[in-house]
Amino acid sequence: MGTPLTPDRLIAILKAEGVKVAEYPGWRTRERDDETGKPFGPVHMIVNHHTAGKDSLAVVAKNGVPGLPAPLAHIHLAKSGLATLCSAGRANHAGLMARNAYDSFLNEESTHPAPAKNTGTVDGNDLSYGIETENLGNGTDPYTRAQYDAWVRINAAICREYGWSEESCGCHKETSIEGKVDPLGPVEGYGTRARFAFTGKQFRADVEQRLAHPAKWSPPITLPAPLPGPAPKPQPTTEQRLTALEQRVTALEKK
């Protein structure tokens, strides 16, 4: 558990972890605390999402969607790996969590049960940071290397600040009683790993690896080998060049 971070402190820990940070205008005071009468915090976990759309920064930070006012997350993560801060207070991102799923993250258990509505519910917007990661959510749109790397860094930065383990990092599909599927989709690669499917288990393992190192650490990277280009044309030998020259001279003499 922890008191929500001040805007300046949130920026500081993200930058220390190597995250590229931008600030959406008005983010420091844009929240849902006053409108709902529910204060943000204490915080217990992080909930990770995909946007299910593109060019969604303004939607997440300011505009919202029909029936759900913004802010829709605390951080919007672009394909480039740029993290834009959208709110420092309560945000409409998590909705109702199943009690059994929430308790497993609160207690930092090593496994997390499927959300069961009959175990009761808690309001996830009160107690969790939300990260909306740019992705179509169609199962084929990939998370870029830079994006996934920043995603791991953001989660690790918050966990590091509060002294949480990677088991405080949840996915919307792991907590929601509404059958959410996010995050979903392939990842282009991470570190020495080639393309793989996003899963909460693998994501937490990557956060765990990062937390075992200082904040400034970066994983070793193996990029895919470039595709081979066309084979170079063989260069003629000296004898071949002389023969060609003689043929041209002979042809000129016959004119």
PDB file of C-alpha atoms in Angstrom:
ATOM      1  CA  MET A   1       0.000   0.000   0.000  1.00  0.00           C
ATOM      2  CA  GLY A   2       1.159   3.541  -0.554  1.00  0.00           C
ATOM      3  CA  THR A   3       0.198   7.168  -0.824  1.00  0.00           C
ATOM      4  CA  PRO A   4      -0.190   8.267  -4.464  1.00  0.00           C
ATOM      5  CA  LEU A   5       2.967   9.836  -5.823  1.00  0.00           C
ATOM      6  CA  THR A   6       3.185  13.559  -6.361  1.00  0.00           C
ATOM      7  CA  PRO A   7       3.470  14.580 -10.019  1.00  0.00           C
ATOM      8  CA  ASP A   8       7.108  15.579  -9.598  1.00  0.00           C
ATOM      9  CA  ARG A   9       7.995  12.334  -7.864  1.00  0.00           C
ATOM     10  CA  LEU A  10       6.286  10.247 -10.553  1.00  0.00           C
ATOM     11  CA  ILE A  11       8.269  12.031 -13.241  1.00  0.00           C
ATOM     12  CA  ALA A  12      11.494  11.563 -11.284  1.00  0.00           C
ATOM     13  CA  ILE A  13      11.168   7.800 -10.813  1.00  0.00           C
ATOM     14  CA  LEU A  14      10.186   7.215 -14.431  1.00  0.00           C
ATOM     15  CA  LYS A  15      13.151   9.172 -15.740  1.00  0.00           C
ATOM     16  CA  ALA A  16      15.497   7.397 -13.311  1.00  0.00           C
ATOM     17  CA  GLU A  17      14.285   4.102 -14.794  1.00  0.00           C
ATOM     18  CA  GLY A  18      15.141   5.299 -18.314  1.00  0.00           C
ATOM     19  CA  VAL A  19      11.601   6.114 -19.487  1.00  0.00           C
ATOM     20  CA  LYS A  20      11.042   8.932 -22.000  1.00  0.00           C
ATOM     21  CA  VAL A  21       8.400  11.157 -20.379  1.00  0.00           C
ATOM     22  CA  ALA A  22       6.017  13.819 -21.684  1.00  0.00           C
ATOM     23  CA  GLU A  23       3.310  15.763 -19.840  1.00  0.00           C
ATOM     24  CA  TYR A  24      -0.174  16.198 -21.293  1.00  0.00           C
ATOM     25  CA  PRO A  25      -1.450  19.737 -20.646  1.00  0.00           C
ATOM     26  CA  GLY A  26      -3.402  19.896 -17.394  1.00  0.00           C
ATOM     27  CA  TRP A  27      -2.526  16.367 -16.267  1.00  0.00           C
ATOM     28  CA  ARG A  28      -1.440  17.436 -12.775  1.00  0.00           C
ATOM     29  CA  THR A  29      -4.951  18.509 -11.807  1.00  0.00           C
ATOM     30  CA  ARG A  30      -7.114  16.353 -14.092  1.00  0.00           C
ATOM     31  CA  GLU A  31      -8.732  13.555 -12.073  1.00  0.00           C
ATOM     32  CA  ARG A  32     -12.049  11.963 -11.086  1.00  0.00           C
ATOM     33  CA  ASP A  33     -11.737  12.449  -7.308  1.00  0.00           C
ATOM     34  CA  ASP A  34     -13.939  15.536  -7.077  1.00  0.00           C
ATOM     35  CA  GLU A  35     -16.555  14.333  -9.568  1.00  0.00           C
ATOM     36  CA  THR A  36     -17.031  10.942  -7.890  1.00  0.00           C
ATOM     37  CA  GLY A  37     -16.348  11.933  -4.293  1.00  0.00           C
ATOM     38  CA  LYS A  38     -13.907   9.029  -4.124  1.00  0.00           C
ATOM     39  CA  PRO A  39     -10.294   9.919  -3.370  1.00  0.00           C
ATOM     40  CA  PHE A  40      -7.455   8.186  -5.172  1.00  0.00           C
ATOM     41  CA  GLY A  41      -5.405   5.976  -2.887  1.00  0.00           C
ATOM     42  CA  PRO A  42      -3.939   4.381  -1.014  1.00  0.00           C
ATOM     43  CA  VAL A  43      -2.585   2.497  -4.028  1.00  0.00           C
ATOM     44  CA  HIS A  44      -1.862  -1.211  -3.998  1.00  0.00           C
ATOM     45  CA  MET A  45      -1.062  -2.251  -7.578  1.00  0.00           C
ATOM     46  CA  ILE A  46      -0.716  -1.391 -11.275  1.00  0.00           C
ATOM     47  CA  VAL A  47      -3.244  -2.362 -13.956  1.00  0.00           C
ATOM     48  CA  ASN A  48      -1.991  -2.639 -17.540  1.00  0.00           C
ATOM     49  CA  HIS A  49      -4.251  -2.113 -20.571  1.00  0.00           C
ATOM     50  CA  HIS A  50      -4.214  -1.746 -24.344  1.00  0.00           C
ATOM     51  CA  THR A  51      -6.012   1.194 -25.929  1.00  0.00           C
ATOM     52  CA  ALA A  52      -7.893  -0.874 -28.567  1.00  0.00           C
ATOM     53  CA  GLY A  53      -7.251   1.956 -31.019  1.00  0.00           C
ATOM     54  CA  LYS A  54      -4.608   4.238 -32.438  1.00  0.00           C
ATOM     55  CA  ASP A  55      -3.850   7.951 -32.000  1.00  0.00           C
ATOM     56  CA  SER A  56      -5.593   7.637 -28.641  1.00  0.00           C
ATOM     57  CA  LEU A  57      -3.613  10.010 -26.445  1.00  0.00           C
ATOM     58  CA  ALA A  58      -6.258  12.746 -26.382  1.00  0.00           C
ATOM     59  CA  VAL A  59      -8.978  10.169 -25.710  1.00  0.00           C
ATOM     60  CA  VAL A  60      -7.090   8.756 -22.732  1.00  0.00           C
ATOM     61  CA  ALA A  61      -5.930  12.076 -21.317  1.00  0.00           C
ATOM     62  CA  LYS A  62      -8.760  14.515 -21.984  1.00  0.00           C
ATOM     63  CA  ASN A  63     -11.702  13.471 -24.154  1.00  0.00           C
ATOM     64  CA  GLY A  64     -12.745  10.090 -22.817  1.00  0.00           C
ATOM     65  CA  VAL A  65     -15.369   7.946 -24.541  1.00  0.00           C
ATOM     66  CA  PRO A  66     -19.182   7.983 -24.390  1.00  0.00           C
ATOM     67  CA  GLY A  67     -20.236   7.065 -20.867  1.00  0.00           C
ATOM     68  CA  LEU A  68     -16.702   7.164 -19.510  1.00  0.00           C
ATOM     69  CA  PRO A  69     -15.089  10.552 -18.865  1.00  0.00           C
ATOM     70  CA  ALA A  70     -11.334  11.065 -18.999  1.00  0.00           C
ATOM     71  CA  PRO A  71      -8.760  10.608 -17.688  1.00  0.00           C
ATOM     72  CA  LEU A  72      -8.803   6.948 -18.682  1.00  0.00           C
ATOM     73  CA  ALA A  73      -5.356   6.167 -17.267  1.00  0.00           C
ATOM     74  CA  HIS A  74      -2.437   7.732 -15.459  1.00  0.00           C
ATOM     75  CA  ILE A  75      -0.014   7.044 -18.302  1.00  0.00           C
ATOM     76  CA  HIS A  76      -0.427   6.638 -22.055  1.00  0.00           C
ATOM     77  CA  LEU A  77       2.365   4.638 -23.698  1.00  0.00           C
ATOM     78  CA  ALA A  78       2.937   5.262 -27.411  1.00  0.00           C
ATOM     79  CA  LYS A  79       4.441   2.878 -29.964  1.00  0.00           C
ATOM     80  CA  SER A  80       7.639   4.934 -29.817  1.00  0.00           C
ATOM     81  CA  GLY A  81       8.036   4.174 -26.114  1.00  0.00           C
ATOM     82  CA  LEU A  82       7.070   7.711 -25.061  1.00  0.00           C
ATOM     83  CA  ALA A  83       5.127   7.744 -21.791  1.00  0.00           C
ATOM     84  CA  THR A  84       2.727  10.683 -21.545  1.00  0.00           C
ATOM     85  CA  LEU A  85       1.405  11.511 -18.100  1.00  0.00           C
ATOM     86  CA  CYS A  86      -2.376  11.945 -18.197  1.00  0.00           C
ATOM     87  CA  SER A  87      -3.496  12.173 -14.554  1.00  0.00           C
ATOM     88  CA  ALA A  88      -2.096  12.397 -11.062  1.00  0.00           C
ATOM     89  CA  GLY A  89      -5.395  11.437  -9.403  1.00  0.00           C
ATOM     90  CA  ARG A  90      -8.266   9.020  -9.787  1.00  0.00           C
ATOM     91  CA  ALA A  91      -8.689   7.752 -13.375  1.00  0.00           C
ATOM     92  CA  ASN A  92     -11.403   5.680 -15.064  1.00  0.00           C
ATOM     93  CA  HIS A  93      -9.365   2.670 -16.134  1.00  0.00           C
ATOM     94  CA  ALA A  94      -9.829  -0.420 -13.979  1.00  0.00           C
ATOM     95  CA  GLY A  95     -13.537  -0.501 -13.125  1.00  0.00           C
ATOM     96  CA  LEU A  96     -14.720  -3.217 -10.777  1.00  0.00           C
ATOM     97  CA  MET A  97     -12.209  -5.901  -9.837  1.00  0.00           C
ATOM     98  CA  ALA A  98     -13.100  -9.353  -8.603  1.00  0.00           C
ATOM     99  CA  ARG A  99     -12.130  -9.635  -4.945  1.00  0.00           C
ATOM    100  CA  ASN A 100     -10.275 -12.932  -5.396  1.00  0.00           C
ATOM    101  CA  ALA A 101      -8.144 -11.516  -8.206  1.00  0.00           C
ATOM    102  CA  TYR A 102      -7.489  -8.243  -6.402  1.00  0.00           C
ATOM    103  CA  ASP A 103      -6.463 -10.031  -3.192  1.00  0.00           C
ATOM    104  CA  SER A 104      -3.901 -12.101  -5.101  1.00  0.00           C
ATOM    105  CA  PHE A 105      -2.173  -8.918  -6.290  1.00  0.00           C
ATOM    106  CA  LEU A 106      -2.573  -7.160  -2.949  1.00  0.00           C
ATOM    107  CA  ASN A 107      -0.859 -10.106  -1.232  1.00  0.00           C
ATOM    108  CA  GLU A 108       1.651 -10.468  -4.092  1.00  0.00           C
ATOM    109  CA  GLU A 109       0.891 -14.125  -4.600  1.00  0.00           C
ATOM    110  CA  SER A 110       2.859 -16.078  -7.187  1.00  0.00           C
ATOM    111  CA  THR A 111      -0.300 -17.138  -9.051  1.00  0.00           C
ATOM    112  CA  HIS A 112      -3.421 -15.147  -9.836  1.00  0.00           C
ATOM    113  CA  PRO A 113      -6.835 -16.807 -10.123  1.00  0.00           C
ATOM    114  CA  ALA A 114      -9.316 -15.984 -12.842  1.00  0.00           C
ATOM    115  CA  PRO A 115     -11.593 -13.142 -11.698  1.00  0.00           C
ATOM    116  CA  ALA A 116     -14.705 -14.536 -10.019  1.00  0.00           C
ATOM    117  CA  LYS A 117     -17.556 -12.074  -9.508  1.00  0.00           C
ATOM    118  CA  ASN A 118     -19.113 -14.199  -6.768  1.00  0.00           C
ATOM    119  CA  THR A 119     -16.129 -13.433  -4.503  1.00  0.00           C
ATOM    120  CA  GLY A 120     -17.175  -9.781  -4.284  1.00  0.00           C
ATOM    121  CA  THR A 121     -15.801  -6.690  -5.976  1.00  0.00           C
ATOM    122  CA  VAL A 122     -13.610  -3.680  -5.277  1.00  0.00           C
ATOM    123  CA  ASP A 123     -13.353  -0.411  -7.206  1.00  0.00           C
ATOM    124  CA  GLY A 124     -10.007  -0.653  -8.999  1.00  0.00           C
ATOM    125  CA  ASN A 125     -10.006   3.055  -9.845  1.00  0.00           C
ATOM    126  CA  ASP A 126      -9.554   3.864  -6.158  1.00  0.00           C
ATOM    127  CA  LEU A 127      -6.426   1.855  -5.605  1.00  0.00           C
ATOM    128  CA  SER A 128      -4.435   1.196  -8.785  1.00  0.00           C
ATOM    129  CA  TYR A 129      -2.283   3.009 -11.298  1.00  0.00           C
ATOM    130  CA  GLY A 130      -3.440   2.519 -14.882  1.00  0.00           C
ATOM    131  CA  ILE A 131      -1.268   2.354 -17.994  1.00  0.00           C
ATOM    132  CA  GLU A 132      -2.912   2.466 -21.428  1.00  0.00           C
ATOM    133  CA  THR A 133      -0.537   1.085 -24.061  1.00  0.00           C
ATOM    134  CA  GLU A 134      -1.178   2.008 -27.701  1.00  0.00           C
ATOM    135  CA  ASN A 135      -2.343  -1.086 -29.569  1.00  0.00           C
ATOM    136  CA  LEU A 136      -5.321  -2.021 -31.736  1.00  0.00           C
ATOM    137  CA  GLY A 137      -6.069  -4.956 -29.471  1.00  0.00           C
ATOM    138  CA  ASN A 138      -6.942  -7.197 -32.425  1.00  0.00           C
ATOM    139  CA  GLY A 139      -4.389  -9.856 -31.528  1.00  0.00           C
ATOM    140  CA  THR A 140      -2.144  -9.100 -34.511  1.00  0.00           C
ATOM    141  CA  ASP A 141      -1.026  -5.494 -33.962  1.00  0.00           C
ATOM    142  CA  PRO A 142       2.434  -5.778 -32.363  1.00  0.00           C
ATOM    143  CA  TYR A 143       3.824  -3.939 -29.380  1.00  0.00           C
ATOM    144  CA  THR A 144       7.155  -2.496 -30.527  1.00  0.00           C
ATOM    145  CA  ARG A 145      10.441  -3.297 -28.845  1.00  0.00           C
ATOM    146  CA  ALA A 146      10.760   0.276 -27.587  1.00  0.00           C
ATOM    147  CA  GLN A 147       7.188   0.227 -26.305  1.00  0.00           C
ATOM    148  CA  TYR A 148       7.496  -3.046 -24.425  1.00  0.00           C
ATOM    149  CA  ASP A 149      10.834  -2.023 -22.929  1.00  0.00           C
ATOM    150  CA  ALA A 150       9.282   1.224 -21.647  1.00  0.00           C
ATOM    151  CA  TRP A 151       6.270  -0.704 -20.353  1.00  0.00           C
ATOM    152  CA  VAL A 152       8.498  -2.936 -18.237  1.00  0.00           C
ATOM    153  CA  ARG A 153      10.428   0.098 -17.013  1.00  0.00           C
ATOM    154  CA  ILE A 154       7.272   1.980 -15.976  1.00  0.00           C
ATOM    155  CA  ASN A 155       5.972  -0.950 -13.932  1.00  0.00           C
ATOM    156  CA  ALA A 156       9.374  -1.537 -12.382  1.00  0.00           C
ATOM    157  CA  ALA A 157       9.767   2.146 -11.483  1.00  0.00           C
ATOM    158  CA  ILE A 158       6.490   2.184  -9.546  1.00  0.00           C
ATOM    159  CA  CYS A 159       7.221  -1.150  -7.867  1.00  0.00           C
ATOM    160  CA  ARG A 160      10.727  -0.015  -6.960  1.00  0.00           C
ATOM    161  CA  GLU A 161       9.381   3.187  -5.396  1.00  0.00           C
ATOM    162  CA  TYR A 162       6.889   1.393  -3.170  1.00  0.00           C
ATOM    163  CA  GLY A 163       8.981  -1.683  -2.457  1.00  0.00           C
ATOM    164  CA  TRP A 164       6.502  -3.910  -4.305  1.00  0.00           C
ATOM    165  CA  SER A 165       7.402  -7.090  -6.144  1.00  0.00           C
ATOM    166  CA  GLU A 166       6.482  -7.829  -9.747  1.00  0.00           C
ATOM    167  CA  GLU A 167       3.366  -9.600  -8.435  1.00  0.00           C
ATOM    168  CA  SER A 168       1.780  -6.167  -7.912  1.00  0.00           C
ATOM    169  CA  CYS A 169       1.678  -5.741 -11.716  1.00  0.00           C
ATOM    170  CA  GLY A 170      -1.661  -6.879 -13.073  1.00  0.00           C
ATOM    171  CA  CYS A 171      -3.435  -6.952 -16.421  1.00  0.00           C
ATOM    172  CA  HIS A 172      -6.978  -5.737 -16.954  1.00  0.00           C
ATOM    173  CA  LYS A 173      -8.010  -9.229 -18.070  1.00  0.00           C
ATOM    174  CA  GLU A 174      -6.669 -10.633 -14.787  1.00  0.00           C
ATOM    175  CA  THR A 175      -8.813  -8.414 -12.566  1.00  0.00           C
ATOM    176  CA  SER A 176     -11.957  -7.306 -14.419  1.00  0.00           C
ATOM    177  CA  ILE A 177     -15.381  -8.856 -13.846  1.00  0.00           C
ATOM    178  CA  GLU A 178     -16.445  -7.648 -17.316  1.00  0.00           C
ATOM    179  CA  GLY A 179     -14.457 -10.186 -19.335  1.00  0.00           C
ATOM    180  CA  LYS A 180     -11.817  -7.753 -20.552  1.00  0.00           C
ATOM    181  CA  VAL A 181      -9.105  -9.248 -22.804  1.00  0.00           C
ATOM    182  CA  ASP A 182      -6.365  -6.631 -22.528  1.00  0.00           C
ATOM    183  CA  PRO A 183      -3.485  -6.497 -22.957  1.00  0.00           C
ATOM    184  CA  LEU A 184      -3.521  -8.698 -26.054  1.00  0.00           C
ATOM    185  CA  GLY A 185      -1.169  -9.106 -28.970  1.00  0.00           C
ATOM    186  CA  PRO A 186       2.344 -10.019 -30.087  1.00  0.00           C
ATOM    187  CA  VAL A 187       5.507  -8.255 -28.922  1.00  0.00           C
ATOM    188  CA  GLU A 188       8.228  -7.569 -31.511  1.00  0.00           C
ATOM    189  CA  GLY A 189      10.899  -8.619 -29.049  1.00  0.00           C
ATOM    190  CA  TYR A 190      12.590  -7.777 -25.787  1.00  0.00           C
ATOM    191  CA  GLY A 191      16.245  -8.033 -24.858  1.00  0.00           C
ATOM    192  CA  THR A 192      17.608 -11.167 -26.491  1.00  0.00           C
ATOM    193  CA  ARG A 193      14.110 -12.562 -27.051  1.00  0.00           C
ATOM    194  CA  ALA A 194      12.540 -12.541 -30.502  1.00  0.00           C
ATOM    195  CA  ARG A 195       8.823 -12.090 -31.229  1.00  0.00           C
ATOM    196  CA  PHE A 196       6.510 -13.538 -28.559  1.00  0.00           C
ATOM    197  CA  ALA A 197       2.913 -13.258 -27.358  1.00  0.00           C
ATOM    198  CA  PHE A 198       2.153 -10.915 -24.475  1.00  0.00           C
ATOM    199  CA  THR A 199       1.195 -12.673 -21.256  1.00  0.00           C
ATOM    200  CA  GLY A 200       0.931 -11.366 -17.730  1.00  0.00           C
ATOM    201  CA  LYS A 201       3.236 -14.101 -16.469  1.00  0.00           C
ATOM    202  CA  GLN A 202       6.039 -13.236 -18.911  1.00  0.00           C
ATOM    203  CA  PHE A 203       5.553  -9.515 -18.326  1.00  0.00           C
ATOM    204  CA  ARG A 204       5.943  -9.951 -14.568  1.00  0.00           C
ATOM    205  CA  ALA A 205       9.047 -12.077 -15.129  1.00  0.00           C
ATOM    206  CA  ASP A 206      10.555  -9.213 -17.135  1.00  0.00           C
ATOM    207  CA  VAL A 207       9.663  -6.736 -14.380  1.00  0.00           C
ATOM    208  CA  GLU A 208      11.220  -9.097 -11.834  1.00  0.00           C
ATOM    209  CA  GLN A 209      14.434  -9.258 -13.870  1.00  0.00           C
ATOM    210  CA  ARG A 210      14.553  -5.478 -14.041  1.00  0.00           C
ATOM    211  CA  LEU A 211      13.965  -5.057 -10.297  1.00  0.00           C
ATOM    212  CA  ALA A 212      17.001  -7.269  -9.645  1.00  0.00           C
ATOM    213  CA  HIS A 213      19.176  -4.555 -11.227  1.00  0.00           C
ATOM    214  CA  PRO A 214      19.678  -0.834 -10.593  1.00  0.00           C
ATOM    215  CA  ALA A 215      17.164   1.526 -12.179  1.00  0.00           C
ATOM    216  CA  LYS A 216      19.671   2.612 -14.835  1.00  0.00           C
ATOM    217  CA  TRP A 217      20.140  -0.989 -16.068  1.00  0.00           C
ATOM    218  CA  SER A 218      19.227  -1.996 -19.611  1.00  0.00           C
ATOM    219  CA  PRO A 219      18.848  -5.603 -20.771  1.00  0.00           C
ATOM    220  CA  PRO A 220      21.279  -6.953 -23.372  1.00  0.00           C
ATOM    221  CA  ILE A 221      19.735  -6.661 -26.810  1.00  0.00           C
ATOM    222  CA  THR A 222      19.864  -9.003 -29.771  1.00  0.00           C
ATOM    223  CA  LEU A 223      18.239  -7.476 -32.834  1.00  0.00           C
ATOM    224  CA  PRO A 224      17.054  -9.616 -35.756  1.00  0.00           C
ATOM    225  CA  ALA A 225      19.675 -10.150 -38.456  1.00  0.00           C
ATOM    226  CA  PRO A 226      19.077  -7.981 -41.531  1.00  0.00           C
ATOM    227  CA  LEU A 227      17.546  -9.694 -44.519  1.00  0.00           C
ATOM    228  CA  PRO A 228      20.160 -10.662 -47.116  1.00  0.00           C
ATOM    229  CA  GLY A 229      20.383  -8.332 -50.129  1.00  0.00           C
ATOM    230  CA  PRO A 230      21.002  -9.342 -53.731  1.00  0.00           C
ATOM    231  CA  ALA A 231      24.289 -11.122 -54.329  1.00  0.00           C
ATOM    232  CA  PRO A 232      26.974  -8.767 -55.715  1.00  0.00           C
ATOM    233  CA  LYS A 233      27.799  -9.169 -59.354  1.00  0.00           C
ATOM    234  CA  PRO A 234      31.094 -11.021 -59.883  1.00  0.00           C
ATOM    235  CA  GLN A 235      33.880  -8.716 -61.060  1.00  0.00           C
ATOM    236  CA  PRO A 236      35.593  -9.655 -64.370  1.00  0.00           C
ATOM    237  CA  THR A 237      39.149 -10.932 -64.216  1.00  0.00           C
ATOM    238  CA  THR A 238      42.047  -9.026 -65.813  1.00  0.00           C
ATOM    239  CA  GLU A 239      42.095 -11.515 -68.686  1.00  0.00           C
ATOM    240  CA  GLN A 240      38.379 -11.009 -69.284  1.00  0.00           C
ATOM    241  CA  ARG A 241      38.779  -7.223 -69.302  1.00  0.00           C
ATOM    242  CA  LEU A 242      41.675  -7.429 -71.824  1.00  0.00           C
ATOM    243  CA  THR A 243      39.686  -9.755 -74.067  1.00  0.00           C
ATOM    244  CA  ALA A 244      36.721  -7.365 -74.014  1.00  0.00           C
ATOM    245  CA  LEU A 245      39.027  -4.449 -74.821  1.00  0.00           C
ATOM    246  CA  GLU A 246      40.555  -6.299 -77.772  1.00  0.00           C
ATOM    247  CA  GLN A 247      37.099  -7.100 -79.092  1.00  0.00           C
ATOM    248  CA  ARG A 248      36.072  -3.423 -78.931  1.00  0.00           C
ATOM    249  CA  VAL A 249      39.284  -2.313 -80.708  1.00  0.00           C
ATOM    250  CA  THR A 250      38.813  -4.933 -83.431  1.00  0.00           C
ATOM    251  CA  ALA A 251      35.228  -3.822 -83.924  1.00  0.00           C
ATOM    252  CA  LEU A 252      36.318  -0.177 -84.296  1.00  0.00           C
ATOM    253  CA  GLU A 253      39.035  -1.102 -86.853  1.00  0.00           C
ATOM    254  CA  LYS A 254      36.445  -2.835 -89.034  1.00  0.00           C
ATOM    255  CA  LYS A 255      34.327   0.329 -89.295  1.00  0.00           C
TER     256      LYS A 255
END
